[in-house]
């Protein structure tokens, strides 16, 4: 297979951390596999496949990678390569650390279980069993709060309890719990959840931490809109396209550019720009100038911009900043109650699983992280344990496929088993499908 200069550079570069970001279908995974193969079969510094940690996001992808590596090793043997070394790699292939991240975490937990308060005979529970344990735990927790007359709990019921059930509150607790476990220190994250709401009383909208996050989100969406308009602008100048659309599309693209620049300047600037955005009516065109499919292409592109402006204005800029901050301040005790209830659920859920000696996928990550963290570590000062140092010495390179879908706890695990010059990551932010699990 022939490689582009950029692909060749990604395959052959060594002794540095490298992130390959490219679009779908551009051969990122093929580059990763070729990089593995060359380290196994080429040059004077060949390594054993057991010196590589290769993390994928599905078992099928890991199996496919093993097949491709095995075929490449067999081909190298047929071509008269280093028989002894290549045969050794084929023997070691099945025991190589080429797996999903959860499988890697499970292997670490089983290897170092004695560092945890964990029965080594644990089993990984299925989704249905975990759902039942969660349901039973929530039922017991809510019943006890009813009986205790917990003031914070009743306040939450006032806001989120339904007339016939507590499904909305239960859903909030479960969602918040899932988000928390995407962080390296879920308990710390939950305890600090109400702090930005409490601080809102003593700040302004510009310096509020929430506005920074919202502006980043809106900037990202505006960048996506810009690519939509670029695509329409490229298309409309081609033969057979409705050239009369050009002026309006150019003006709307300019508005997107202005909004993106304003988002980079601040909250008030973006609010002012979006307040003045208007969309003109497209000129009528004859069927001979554009068929319905062509009109639909431009209509859908413009509708994305219209939806963005309406949503941003309705959700973020429909009220004065002082009212938004007042709302946040009023919500502080509610958020504190919700975080405390979620923390109680987290502790009870962990105890329920421990009683059955079962783990879920999140447990694999967090137990693995506990093994890899030095006991003196804090969220501000992460230190590798002796186990992490052993794994760093073992792996010559740490490779991550679909890197865009890693979250905070997974990133911390990968950092702890990597050195400062041996990570190879491939991905594409536009293909991220796990943002709902706080993938970054």
mmCIF file of N, CA and C in Angstrom, residues 66-167:
data_model
loop_
_atom_site.group_PDB
_atom_site.id
_atom_site.type_symbol
_atom_site.label_atom_id
_atom_site.label_comp_id
_atom_site.label_asym_id
_atom_site.label_seq_id
_atom_site.Cartn_x
_atom_site.Cartn_y
_atom_site.Cartn_z
ATOM 1 N N UNK A 66 -5.793 -7.614 15.457
ATOM 2 C CA UNK A 66 -4.976 -8.817 15.644
ATOM 3 C C UNK A 66 -4.834 -9.591 14.335
ATOM 4 N N UNK A 67 -5.953 -9.703 13.598
ATOM 5 C CA UNK A 67 -5.920 -10.423 12.325
ATOM 6 C C UNK A 67 -4.962 -9.757 11.344
ATOM 7 N N UNK A 68 -5.042 -8.433 11.256
ATOM 8 C CA UNK A 68 -4.189 -7.711 10.323
ATOM 9 C C UNK A 68 -2.713 -7.816 10.714
ATOM 10 N N UNK A 69 -2.436 -7.759 11.996
ATOM 11 C CA UNK A 69 -1.052 -7.884 12.447
ATOM 12 C C UNK A 69 -0.542 -9.300 12.188
ATOM 13 N N UNK A 70 -1.404 -10.296 12.468
ATOM 14 C CA UNK A 70 -1.003 -11.682 12.228
ATOM 15 C C UNK A 70 -0.707 -11.943 10.765
ATOM 16 N N UNK A 71 -1.527 -11.384 9.893
ATOM 17 C CA UNK A 71 -1.298 -11.560 8.453
ATOM 18 C C UNK A 71 0.016 -10.899 8.031
ATOM 19 N N UNK A 72 0.267 -9.704 8.558
ATOM 20 C CA UNK A 72 1.498 -9.001 8.208
ATOM 21 C C UNK A 72 2.730 -9.767 8.686
ATOM 22 N N UNK A 73 2.645 -10.366 9.860
ATOM 23 C CA UNK A 73 3.767 -11.152 10.378
ATOM 24 C C UNK A 73 3.997 -12.403 9.520
ATOM 25 N N UNK A 74 2.896 -13.030 9.109
ATOM 26 C CA UNK A 74 3.013 -14.211 8.248
ATOM 27 C C UNK A 74 3.612 -13.848 6.896
ATOM 28 N N UNK A 75 3.168 -12.710 6.342
ATOM 29 C CA UNK A 75 3.730 -12.253 5.067
ATOM 30 C C UNK A 75 5.226 -11.977 5.196
ATOM 31 N N UNK A 76 5.629 -11.380 6.326
ATOM 32 C CA UNK A 76 7.044 -11.090 6.540
ATOM 33 C C UNK A 76 7.855 -12.381 6.633
ATOM 34 N N UNK A 77 7.261 -13.409 7.232
ATOM 35 C CA UNK A 77 7.923 -14.715 7.291
ATOM 36 C C UNK A 77 8.111 -15.291 5.894
ATOM 37 N N UNK A 78 7.046 -15.195 5.083
ATOM 38 C CA UNK A 78 7.110 -15.731 3.717
ATOM 39 C C UNK A 78 8.171 -15.025 2.880
ATOM 40 N N UNK A 79 8.453 -13.765 3.211
ATOM 41 C CA UNK A 79 9.440 -12.989 2.461
ATOM 42 C C UNK A 79 10.865 -13.177 2.983
ATOM 43 N N UNK A 80 11.016 -14.089 3.956
ATOM 44 C CA UNK A 80 12.349 -14.396 4.453
ATOM 45 C C UNK A 80 12.833 -13.500 5.562
ATOM 46 N N UNK A 81 11.927 -12.975 6.371
ATOM 47 C CA UNK A 81 12.317 -12.118 7.481
ATOM 48 C C UNK A 81 12.962 -12.919 8.600
ATOM 49 N N UNK A 82 13.251 -12.216 9.687
ATOM 50 C CA UNK A 82 13.881 -12.835 10.867
ATOM 51 C C UNK A 82 12.943 -13.890 11.443
ATOM 52 N N UNK A 83 13.166 -15.141 11.048
ATOM 53 C CA UNK A 83 12.227 -16.203 11.379
ATOM 54 C C UNK A 83 12.017 -16.351 12.884
ATOM 55 N N UNK A 84 13.080 -16.369 13.616
ATOM 56 C CA UNK A 84 12.965 -16.592 15.056
ATOM 57 C C UNK A 84 12.127 -15.491 15.712
ATOM 58 N N UNK A 85 12.436 -14.239 15.367
ATOM 59 C CA UNK A 85 11.712 -13.115 15.953
ATOM 60 C C UNK A 85 10.251 -13.106 15.507
ATOM 61 N N UNK A 86 10.011 -13.335 14.213
ATOM 62 C CA UNK A 86 8.649 -13.270 13.699
ATOM 63 C C UNK A 86 7.778 -14.394 14.251
ATOM 64 N N UNK A 87 8.347 -15.588 14.353
ATOM 65 C CA UNK A 87 7.578 -16.695 14.927
ATOM 66 C C UNK A 87 7.246 -16.422 16.388
ATOM 67 N N UNK A 88 8.180 -15.779 17.089
ATOM 68 C CA UNK A 88 7.917 -15.413 18.481
ATOM 69 C C UNK A 88 6.746 -14.430 18.560
ATOM 70 N N UNK A 89 6.684 -13.476 17.625
ATOM 71 C CA UNK A 89 5.596 -12.498 17.643
ATOM 72 C C UNK A 89 4.251 -13.166 17.383
ATOM 73 N N UNK A 90 4.239 -14.142 16.486
ATOM 74 C CA UNK A 90 2.992 -14.852 16.206
ATOM 75 C C UNK A 90 2.516 -15.637 17.428
ATOM 76 N N UNK A 91 3.473 -16.201 18.165
ATOM 77 C CA UNK A 91 3.121 -16.939 19.380
ATOM 78 C C UNK A 91 2.576 -15.982 20.450
ATOM 79 N N UNK A 92 3.198 -14.805 20.541
ATOM 80 C CA UNK A 92 2.815 -13.838 21.571
ATOM 81 C C UNK A 92 1.575 -13.032 21.213
ATOM 82 N N UNK A 93 1.133 -13.097 19.958
ATOM 83 C CA UNK A 93 0.063 -12.223 19.482
ATOM 84 C C UNK A 93 -1.203 -12.334 20.328
ATOM 85 N N UNK A 94 -1.596 -13.564 20.675
ATOM 86 C CA UNK A 94 -2.845 -13.742 21.419
ATOM 87 C C UNK A 94 -2.771 -13.191 22.839
ATOM 88 N N UNK A 95 -1.568 -13.063 23.387
ATOM 89 C CA UNK A 95 -1.432 -12.535 24.747
ATOM 90 C C UNK A 95 -1.063 -11.058 24.756
ATOM 91 N N UNK A 96 -0.985 -10.456 23.591
ATOM 92 C CA UNK A 96 -0.622 -9.042 23.507
ATOM 93 C C UNK A 96 -1.740 -8.161 24.058
ATOM 94 N N UNK A 97 -1.370 -6.983 24.539
ATOM 95 C CA UNK A 97 -2.335 -6.031 25.111
ATOM 96 C C UNK A 97 -2.982 -5.214 23.999
ATOM 97 N N UNK A 98 -3.757 -5.905 23.161
ATOM 98 C CA UNK A 98 -4.539 -5.269 22.094
ATOM 99 C C UNK A 98 -6.000 -5.511 22.441
ATOM 100 N N UNK A 99 -6.675 -4.520 22.963
ATOM 101 C CA UNK A 99 -7.999 -4.750 23.529
ATOM 102 C C UNK A 99 -8.744 -3.444 23.694
ATOM 103 N N UNK A 100 -9.986 -3.548 24.155
ATOM 104 C CA UNK A 100 -10.704 -2.353 24.582
ATOM 105 C C UNK A 100 -10.064 -1.843 25.867
ATOM 106 N N UNK A 101 -10.338 -0.595 26.185
ATOM 107 C CA UNK A 101 -9.791 -0.040 27.421
ATOM 108 C C UNK A 101 -10.337 -0.780 28.632
ATOM 109 N N UNK A 102 -11.597 -1.184 28.582
ATOM 110 C CA UNK A 102 -12.181 -1.905 29.705
ATOM 111 C C UNK A 102 -11.496 -3.259 29.908
ATOM 112 N N UNK A 103 -11.155 -3.921 28.819
ATOM 113 C CA UNK A 103 -10.447 -5.199 28.941
ATOM 114 C C UNK A 103 -9.060 -4.996 29.543
ATOM 115 N N UNK A 104 -8.387 -3.917 29.133
ATOM 116 C CA UNK A 104 -7.088 -3.607 29.726
ATOM 117 C C UNK A 104 -7.250 -3.332 31.224
ATOM 118 N N UNK A 105 -8.256 -2.545 31.585
ATOM 119 C CA UNK A 105 -8.487 -2.250 33.004
ATOM 120 C C UNK A 105 -8.749 -3.523 33.789
ATOM 121 N N UNK A 106 -9.516 -4.440 33.202
ATOM 122 C CA UNK A 106 -9.816 -5.688 33.887
ATOM 123 C C UNK A 106 -8.546 -6.503 34.113
ATOM 124 N N UNK A 107 -7.651 -6.511 33.133
ATOM 125 C CA UNK A 107 -6.400 -7.256 33.302
ATOM 126 C C UNK A 107 -5.538 -6.644 34.402
ATOM 127 N N UNK A 108 -5.534 -5.306 34.499
ATOM 128 C CA UNK A 108 -4.774 -4.641 35.560
ATOM 129 C C UNK A 108 -5.375 -4.962 36.926
ATOM 130 N N UNK A 109 -6.698 -4.918 37.020
ATOM 131 C CA UNK A 109 -7.364 -5.195 38.294
ATOM 132 C C UNK A 109 -7.103 -6.629 38.733
ATOM 133 N N UNK A 110 -7.147 -7.570 37.808
ATOM 134 C CA UNK A 110 -6.906 -8.973 38.179
ATOM 135 C C UNK A 110 -5.436 -9.197 38.542
ATOM 136 N N UNK A 111 -4.534 -8.471 37.909
ATOM 137 C CA UNK A 111 -3.115 -8.632 38.207
ATOM 138 C C UNK A 111 -2.741 -8.034 39.556
ATOM 139 N N UNK A 112 -3.375 -6.914 39.907
ATOM 140 C CA UNK A 112 -2.991 -6.191 41.119
ATOM 141 C C UNK A 112 -4.133 -6.140 42.137
ATOM 142 N N UNK A 113 -5.029 -7.116 42.131
ATOM 143 C CA UNK A 113 -6.201 -7.070 42.996
ATOM 144 C C UNK A 113 -5.829 -6.952 44.468
ATOM 145 N N UNK A 114 -4.645 -7.469 44.844
ATOM 146 C CA UNK A 114 -4.220 -7.460 46.245
ATOM 147 C C UNK A 114 -3.972 -6.043 46.753
ATOM 148 N N UNK A 115 -3.915 -5.063 45.851
ATOM 149 C CA UNK A 115 -3.763 -3.666 46.258
ATOM 150 C C UNK A 115 -5.123 -3.026 46.559
ATOM 151 N N UNK A 116 -6.198 -3.765 46.359
ATOM 152 C CA UNK A 116 -7.544 -3.247 46.556
ATOM 153 C C UNK A 116 -8.274 -4.060 47.620
ATOM 154 N N UNK A 117 -9.331 -3.479 48.152
ATOM 155 C CA UNK A 117 -10.233 -4.228 49.014
ATOM 156 C C UNK A 117 -11.254 -4.909 48.118
ATOM 157 N N UNK A 118 -10.791 -5.964 47.418
ATOM 158 C CA UNK A 118 -11.602 -6.587 46.372
ATOM 159 C C UNK A 118 -11.361 -8.084 46.350
ATOM 160 N N UNK A 119 -12.451 -8.848 46.337
ATOM 161 C CA UNK A 119 -12.370 -10.301 46.212
ATOM 162 C C UNK A 119 -11.943 -10.633 44.786
ATOM 163 N N UNK A 120 -10.838 -11.377 44.613
ATOM 164 C CA UNK A 120 -10.375 -11.678 43.248
ATOM 165 C C UNK A 120 -11.340 -12.538 42.442
ATOM 166 N N UNK A 121 -12.333 -13.103 43.096
ATOM 167 C CA UNK A 121 -13.314 -13.926 42.383
ATOM 168 C C UNK A 121 -14.466 -13.085 41.832
ATOM 169 N N UNK A 122 -14.287 -11.771 41.755
ATOM 170 C CA UNK A 122 -15.353 -10.904 41.248
ATOM 171 C C UNK A 122 -15.718 -11.298 39.817
ATOM 172 N N UNK A 123 -16.927 -10.922 39.435
ATOM 173 C CA UNK A 123 -17.354 -11.115 38.054
ATOM 174 C C UNK A 123 -17.925 -9.817 37.520
ATOM 175 N N UNK A 124 -17.929 -9.693 36.215
ATOM 176 C CA UNK A 124 -18.453 -8.502 35.554
ATOM 177 C C UNK A 124 -19.937 -8.716 35.281
ATOM 178 N N UNK A 125 -20.776 -7.899 35.873
ATOM 179 C CA UNK A 125 -22.225 -8.056 35.725
ATOM 180 C C UNK A 125 -22.696 -7.474 34.396
ATOM 181 N N UNK A 126 -23.755 -8.040 33.873
ATOM 182 C CA UNK A 126 -24.344 -7.541 32.638
ATOM 183 C C UNK A 126 -25.209 -6.316 32.878
ATOM 184 N N UNK A 127 -25.614 -5.675 31.811
ATOM 185 C CA UNK A 127 -26.404 -4.447 31.919
ATOM 186 C C UNK A 127 -27.719 -4.671 32.659
ATOM 187 N N UNK A 128 -28.368 -5.786 32.400
ATOM 188 C CA UNK A 128 -29.668 -6.053 33.033
ATOM 189 C C UNK A 128 -29.518 -6.210 34.546
ATOM 190 N N UNK A 129 -28.485 -6.938 34.968
ATOM 191 C CA UNK A 129 -28.272 -7.135 36.401
ATOM 192 C C UNK A 129 -27.919 -5.815 37.081
ATOM 193 N N UNK A 130 -27.077 -5.014 36.438
ATOM 194 C CA UNK A 130 -26.704 -3.716 37.005
ATOM 195 C C UNK A 130 -27.932 -2.817 37.126
ATOM 196 N N UNK A 131 -28.800 -2.851 36.110
ATOM 197 C CA UNK A 131 -30.015 -2.032 36.150
ATOM 198 C C UNK A 131 -30.906 -2.438 37.324
ATOM 199 N N UNK A 132 -30.984 -3.737 37.591
ATOM 200 C CA UNK A 132 -31.791 -4.217 38.724
ATOM 201 C C UNK A 132 -31.192 -3.762 40.047
ATOM 202 N N UNK A 133 -29.883 -3.843 40.171
ATOM 203 C CA UNK A 133 -29.224 -3.408 41.404
ATOM 204 C C UNK A 133 -29.441 -1.912 41.614
ATOM 205 N N UNK A 134 -29.326 -1.143 40.535
ATOM 206 C CA UNK A 134 -29.569 0.297 40.643
ATOM 207 C C UNK A 134 -31.000 0.570 41.097
ATOM 208 N N UNK A 135 -31.967 -0.136 40.497
ATOM 209 C CA UNK A 135 -33.367 0.069 40.853
ATOM 210 C C UNK A 135 -33.636 -0.247 42.307
ATOM 211 N N UNK A 136 -33.112 -1.373 42.787
ATOM 212 C CA UNK A 136 -33.308 -1.756 44.192
ATOM 213 C C UNK A 136 -32.642 -0.751 45.128
ATOM 214 N N UNK A 137 -31.457 -0.298 44.758
ATOM 215 C CA UNK A 137 -30.723 0.656 45.594
ATOM 216 C C UNK A 137 -31.468 1.978 45.692
ATOM 217 N N UNK A 138 -31.970 2.466 44.565
ATOM 218 C CA UNK A 138 -32.717 3.723 44.569
ATOM 219 C C UNK A 138 -34.002 3.603 45.377
ATOM 220 N N UNK A 139 -34.672 2.473 45.251
ATOM 221 C CA UNK A 139 -35.916 2.279 46.002
ATOM 222 C C UNK A 139 -35.648 2.318 47.502
ATOM 223 N N UNK A 140 -34.604 1.643 47.941
ATOM 224 C CA UNK A 140 -34.259 1.637 49.371
ATOM 225 C C UNK A 140 -33.832 3.028 49.831
ATOM 226 N N UNK A 141 -33.053 3.712 48.993
ATOM 227 C CA UNK A 141 -32.578 5.043 49.359
ATOM 228 C C UNK A 141 -33.735 6.025 49.483
ATOM 229 N N UNK A 142 -34.635 6.032 48.516
ATOM 230 C CA UNK A 142 -35.765 6.953 48.562
ATOM 231 C C UNK A 142 -36.680 6.631 49.742
ATOM 232 N N UNK A 143 -36.892 5.355 50.011
ATOM 233 C CA UNK A 143 -37.759 4.969 51.134
ATOM 234 C C UNK A 143 -37.185 5.473 52.456
ATOM 235 N N UNK A 144 -35.867 5.325 52.617
ATOM 236 C CA UNK A 144 -35.247 5.779 53.865
ATOM 237 C C UNK A 144 -35.333 7.294 54.008
ATOM 238 N N UNK A 145 -35.203 8.033 52.881
ATOM 239 C CA UNK A 145 -35.291 9.493 52.953
ATOM 240 C C UNK A 145 -36.714 9.936 53.276
ATOM 241 N N UNK A 146 -37.709 9.215 52.751
ATOM 242 C CA UNK A 146 -39.093 9.517 53.107
ATOM 243 C C UNK A 146 -39.297 9.335 54.607
ATOM 244 N N UNK A 147 -38.824 8.209 55.120
ATOM 245 C CA UNK A 147 -39.028 7.887 56.540
ATOM 246 C C UNK A 147 -38.296 8.856 57.460
ATOM 247 N N UNK A 148 -37.101 9.302 57.020
ATOM 248 C CA UNK A 148 -36.315 10.210 57.855
ATOM 249 C C UNK A 148 -36.830 11.642 57.811
ATOM 250 N N UNK A 149 -37.698 11.935 56.851
ATOM 251 C CA UNK A 149 -38.188 13.304 56.704
ATOM 252 C C UNK A 149 -37.097 14.271 56.299
ATOM 253 N N UNK A 150 -36.189 13.798 55.451
ATOM 254 C CA UNK A 150 -35.041 14.605 55.034
ATOM 255 C C UNK A 150 -35.506 15.871 54.303
ATOM 256 N N UNK A 151 -35.116 17.041 54.857
ATOM 257 C CA UNK A 151 -35.580 18.314 54.305
ATOM 258 C C UNK A 151 -35.094 18.537 52.875
ATOM 259 N N UNK A 152 -33.804 18.234 52.632
ATOM 260 C CA UNK A 152 -33.257 18.407 51.293
ATOM 261 C C UNK A 152 -33.941 17.503 50.288
ATOM 262 N N UNK A 153 -34.254 16.276 50.703
ATOM 263 C CA UNK A 153 -34.921 15.328 49.813
ATOM 264 C C UNK A 153 -36.319 15.826 49.449
ATOM 265 N N UNK A 154 -37.050 16.340 50.437
ATOM 266 C CA UNK A 154 -38.396 16.843 50.152
ATOM 267 C C UNK A 154 -38.350 18.084 49.264
ATOM 268 N N UNK A 155 -37.280 18.867 49.389
ATOM 269 C CA UNK A 155 -37.129 20.032 48.515
ATOM 270 C C UNK A 155 -36.930 19.583 47.067
ATOM 271 N N UNK A 156 -36.156 18.510 46.886
ATOM 272 C CA UNK A 156 -35.963 17.968 45.538
ATOM 273 C C UNK A 156 -37.276 17.428 44.977
ATOM 274 N N UNK A 157 -38.053 16.776 45.820
ATOM 275 C CA UNK A 157 -39.344 16.264 45.362
ATOM 276 C C UNK A 157 -40.269 17.397 44.931
ATOM 277 N N UNK A 158 -40.174 18.532 45.622
ATOM 278 C CA UNK A 158 -41.010 19.678 45.269
ATOM 279 C C UNK A 158 -40.695 20.168 43.855
ATOM 280 N N UNK A 159 -39.415 20.129 43.498
ATOM 281 C CA UNK A 159 -38.989 20.611 42.182
ATOM 282 C C UNK A 159 -39.124 19.542 41.092
ATOM 283 N N UNK A 160 -38.780 18.304 41.429
ATOM 284 C CA UNK A 160 -38.638 17.284 40.381
ATOM 285 C C UNK A 160 -39.555 16.070 40.571
ATOM 286 N N UNK A 161 -40.294 16.021 41.658
ATOM 287 C CA UNK A 161 -41.177 14.882 41.875
ATOM 288 C C UNK A 161 -42.469 15.034 41.091
ATOM 289 N N UNK A 162 -42.927 13.949 40.513
ATOM 290 C CA UNK A 162 -44.187 13.977 39.774
ATOM 291 C C UNK A 162 -45.364 13.703 40.683
ATOM 292 N N UNK A 163 -46.574 13.858 40.137
ATOM 293 C CA UNK A 163 -47.771 13.602 40.932
ATOM 294 C C UNK A 163 -47.926 12.129 41.272
ATOM 295 N N UNK A 164 -47.471 11.268 40.358
ATOM 296 C CA UNK A 164 -47.675 9.829 40.563
ATOM 297 C C UNK A 164 -46.382 9.060 40.801
ATOM 298 N N UNK A 165 -45.242 9.624 40.405
ATOM 299 C CA UNK A 165 -43.979 8.898 40.569
ATOM 300 C C UNK A 165 -42.835 9.899 40.687
ATOM 301 N N UNK A 166 -41.659 9.359 40.921
ATOM 302 C CA UNK A 166 -40.455 10.175 41.054
ATOM 303 C C UNK A 166 -39.470 9.919 39.909
ATOM 304 N N UNK A 167 -40.027 9.568 38.749
ATOM 305 C CA UNK A 167 -39.174 9.172 37.632
ATOM 306 C C UNK A 167 -38.204 10.274 37.212
#
